[in-house]
Amino acid sequence: MQAAAEGVQLLVLPENFALFGPEAASRGAVLWQEIDAWLSAQAAAHGLCIVAGTLPVPVRPDGLPVPDGRVRSATLVYAADGRRLGRYDKRHLFDVEVGDAQGRYQESLTYEPGDDTVLIDTPFGGLGVLTCYDLRFPEQARALRSAGADILVVPAAFTAVTGEAHWQVLLRARAIENQCLVIGAGQGGWHSARRETWGHSQVIDAWGTVLAERHEPGQGLVMADWDVQSQQDLRRRMPVEQHRRD
């Protein structure tokens, strides 16, 4: 794996990294456990923590099946020894109209929304997930920060239209507001004659500085070093969390 060879310790994959398109939900219902096992094996084989974008999973975290033939858009997180550290199910579904060739998106026809925010304990600190459309809801990021998040990861498939307008602005805002490292892993390129995603995966520090960004569509690895001490110092000098008045 290229990431491991480059010295990556925390790898974040985009939304729908394995299954994307109109048949993703039905295929995920059959294949998700096989993909889950493969990801666990890859994490252990290469000694890195993997945040596995999203998979269409036909069961809820409690093991009960998702009703009505729908699935959950689940992010699975694995430790470097292959253990699954946690799961987060996307809470905000993309039922919107966009001025692109696709026109209308309605995730709720296929997906059931998740119920809870989830803080996942990792060797790098508390990790919270904001899946694509979740990024537009600052209260979710704030809840994760209050719970102890040090890193916010954003697996996404932003449309080209919304991505060009809002992707980086929202990522930087969530980083600055919550004084967290933000890692945005975005699908980028054409997926059909009508579906284009924005890409521009990037890493942003707690001050809002873009440490690394991929400008070209398609596959690629975006890497940055995280200065943990600098983030801790920023939180000490500007204790935003302690100053909040609800």
XYZ file of C-alpha atoms in Angstrom:
246
model
C 0.000 0.000 0.000
C 1.382 3.367 -1.067
C 0.260 5.136 2.097
C 2.184 2.775 4.368
C 5.264 2.998 2.157
C 5.135 6.793 2.477
C 5.030 6.583 6.282
C 1.339 7.405 6.743
C -0.027 6.474 10.175
C -3.649 7.620 9.817
C -5.303 6.993 6.445
C -8.702 8.509 5.615
C -10.662 7.200 2.617
C -13.473 9.162 0.919
C -17.196 8.578 1.080
C -18.315 5.629 -1.063
C -14.673 4.600 -1.497
C -15.514 1.006 -2.463
C -19.058 1.162 -3.852
C -20.428 4.192 -5.688
C -23.418 4.568 -7.957
C -27.065 3.522 -8.250
C -26.379 -0.112 -7.290
C -24.095 0.643 -4.342
C -26.724 -0.025 -1.686
C -27.773 -3.419 -3.026
C -24.160 -4.480 -3.588
C -23.164 -3.234 -0.149
C -25.837 -5.342 1.495
C -24.082 -8.396 0.072
C -20.416 -7.367 0.168
C -19.966 -5.152 3.218
C -18.765 -7.893 5.592
C -16.218 -9.071 3.034
C -14.954 -5.506 2.620
C -14.923 -5.037 6.398
C -12.692 -8.102 6.811
C -10.408 -6.939 3.985
C -9.985 -3.495 5.556
C -9.155 -5.026 8.922
C -6.543 -7.226 7.284
C -5.058 -4.265 5.396
C -4.777 -2.186 8.558
C -2.962 -5.025 10.346
C -0.753 -5.923 7.382
C 0.443 -2.362 6.874
C 0.419 -1.198 10.484
C -1.732 1.883 10.018
C -5.021 3.238 11.310
C -7.682 3.353 8.581
C -10.791 5.510 8.522
C -12.781 3.682 5.878
C -14.814 6.425 4.240
C -18.304 4.950 3.998
C -19.825 1.608 3.166
C -23.531 0.877 2.599
C -24.289 -1.392 5.560
C -27.684 -3.140 5.885
C -27.574 -3.436 9.684
C -27.628 -0.841 12.431
C -24.844 -0.637 15.050
C -27.009 -2.719 17.419
C -27.140 -5.531 14.847
C -30.760 -5.045 13.857
C -31.486 -4.883 10.125
C -32.237 -1.533 8.537
C -35.939 -1.639 7.526
C -37.558 -0.868 4.180
C -34.673 -2.272 2.167
C -32.498 0.719 2.987
C -28.929 0.777 4.339
C -26.783 2.969 6.590
C -23.861 5.014 5.264
C -21.288 3.755 7.777
C -17.730 4.865 8.432
C -15.618 2.115 10.008
C -12.368 2.886 11.829
C -9.594 0.318 12.311
C -6.526 0.260 14.532
C -3.077 -0.616 13.227
C -3.545 -4.168 14.542
C -6.775 -4.626 12.598
C -9.218 -4.128 15.470
C -12.282 -2.096 14.660
C -12.211 0.955 16.908
C -15.618 2.321 16.059
C -18.398 3.004 13.613
C -20.248 6.165 12.703
C -23.423 6.296 10.593
C -24.076 9.450 8.548
C -26.777 11.531 10.243
C -27.640 14.186 7.657
C -28.873 12.904 4.303
C -28.386 14.829 1.062
C -31.943 15.471 -0.167
C -31.361 18.637 -2.188
C -31.577 20.212 -5.600
C -28.271 21.220 -7.218
C -27.763 23.149 -10.429
C -25.821 20.414 -12.177
C -26.565 17.673 -14.702
C -27.831 15.352 -11.961
C -30.219 18.014 -10.712
C -31.808 16.343 -7.688
C -30.267 14.127 -5.044
C -32.348 12.137 -2.554
C -30.245 9.908 -0.311
C -33.164 9.151 1.996
C -34.708 6.896 -0.655
C -31.820 4.484 -0.173
C -30.252 5.366 3.171
C -31.493 5.537 6.734
C -29.928 8.354 8.798
C -27.736 7.487 11.752
C -28.817 8.393 15.257
C -25.782 9.568 17.189
C -22.547 11.467 16.991
C -19.657 9.145 17.824
C -16.276 10.014 19.315
C -13.770 7.278 18.515
C -10.721 6.794 20.722
C -7.590 6.363 18.602
C -3.845 6.402 19.308
C -3.849 9.936 17.866
C -6.583 11.265 20.140
C -10.334 11.580 19.972
C -11.608 11.290 16.400
C -14.977 12.472 15.164
C -16.545 11.868 11.753
C -18.556 14.328 9.688
C -19.725 12.538 6.552
C -20.142 14.857 3.554
C -23.443 16.740 4.161
C -22.806 16.563 7.949
C -20.125 19.195 7.344
C -22.837 21.841 6.901
C -24.130 21.345 10.449
C -21.673 23.020 12.846
C -23.544 21.804 15.922
C -22.392 18.245 15.158
C -18.750 19.284 14.993
C -19.188 21.285 18.167
C -20.706 18.300 19.977
C -17.708 16.193 18.950
C -15.258 18.857 20.141
C -17.063 19.116 23.478
C -16.846 15.332 23.794
C -13.076 15.501 23.349
C -12.349 15.471 19.620
C -8.814 16.318 18.516
C -9.326 15.324 14.877
C -12.356 15.721 12.625
C -12.392 13.582 9.491
C -14.707 14.323 6.576
C -15.216 11.499 4.071
C -17.150 13.136 1.251
C -18.477 13.091 -2.286
C -19.308 16.779 -2.663
C -20.777 17.664 -6.029
C -18.560 19.765 -8.292
C -20.976 22.686 -7.940
C -21.282 22.691 -4.148
C -17.660 21.673 -3.683
C -16.251 24.571 -5.659
C -18.422 26.996 -3.700
C -18.272 25.628 -0.165
C -15.955 22.627 0.446
C -12.812 24.381 1.618
C -14.703 27.197 3.355
C -16.623 24.708 5.474
C -13.574 22.570 6.235
C -11.573 25.602 7.386
C -14.506 26.891 9.443
C -14.889 23.589 11.304
C -11.132 23.520 11.968
C -11.015 27.089 13.284
C -14.225 26.938 15.328
C -13.275 23.712 17.071
C -9.472 24.024 17.099
C -9.159 20.570 15.579
C -7.148 19.013 12.803
C -9.553 18.487 9.890
C -8.958 15.883 7.183
C -11.276 16.120 4.183
C -11.151 13.082 1.886
C -13.240 13.766 -1.188
C -14.227 11.809 -4.266
C -13.112 13.692 -7.373
C -13.983 13.263 -11.044
C -16.774 11.980 -13.269
C -18.724 8.924 -12.103
C -21.352 8.962 -14.851
C -22.509 11.257 -17.621
C -24.363 13.326 -14.992
C -22.396 12.881 -11.764
C -19.222 14.862 -11.096
C -17.584 15.245 -7.689
C -15.255 18.002 -6.544
C -12.327 16.147 -4.988
C -9.757 18.560 -3.518
C -8.898 16.321 -0.560
C -6.979 18.331 2.001
C -5.572 18.538 5.509
C -6.195 21.660 7.601
C -4.726 22.480 10.993
C -6.498 23.991 13.991
C -5.496 27.522 12.946
C -7.216 27.019 9.591
C -4.034 26.645 7.553
C -4.312 24.291 4.582
C -1.321 22.000 5.076
C -1.827 19.936 1.922
C -4.371 19.735 -0.899
C -4.935 17.715 -4.046
C -6.006 19.929 -6.929
C -6.330 17.292 -9.667
C -9.328 14.942 -9.891
C -8.879 11.198 -9.614
C -6.917 8.982 -7.276
C -4.084 10.389 -5.211
C -2.522 10.573 -1.781
C -2.562 13.818 0.222
C -0.175 13.869 3.168
C 0.704 16.286 5.961
C 2.423 16.207 9.322
C 0.284 17.045 12.324
C 1.900 19.235 14.987
C 0.005 18.023 18.045
C 1.878 20.308 20.430
C 1.014 23.362 18.364
C -2.678 22.463 18.534
C -2.502 21.992 22.295
C -0.703 25.328 22.677
C -3.370 27.068 20.581
C -6.137 25.665 22.750
C -4.288 26.833 25.863
C -3.665 30.354 24.559
C -7.184 30.738 23.139
C -9.431 28.520 25.290
C -12.512 28.732 23.083
C -14.121 25.645 24.550
C -14.017 27.071 28.064
C -15.408 30.391 26.829
C -18.528 28.927 25.208
C -21.827 30.241 26.600
C -24.775 27.989 25.767
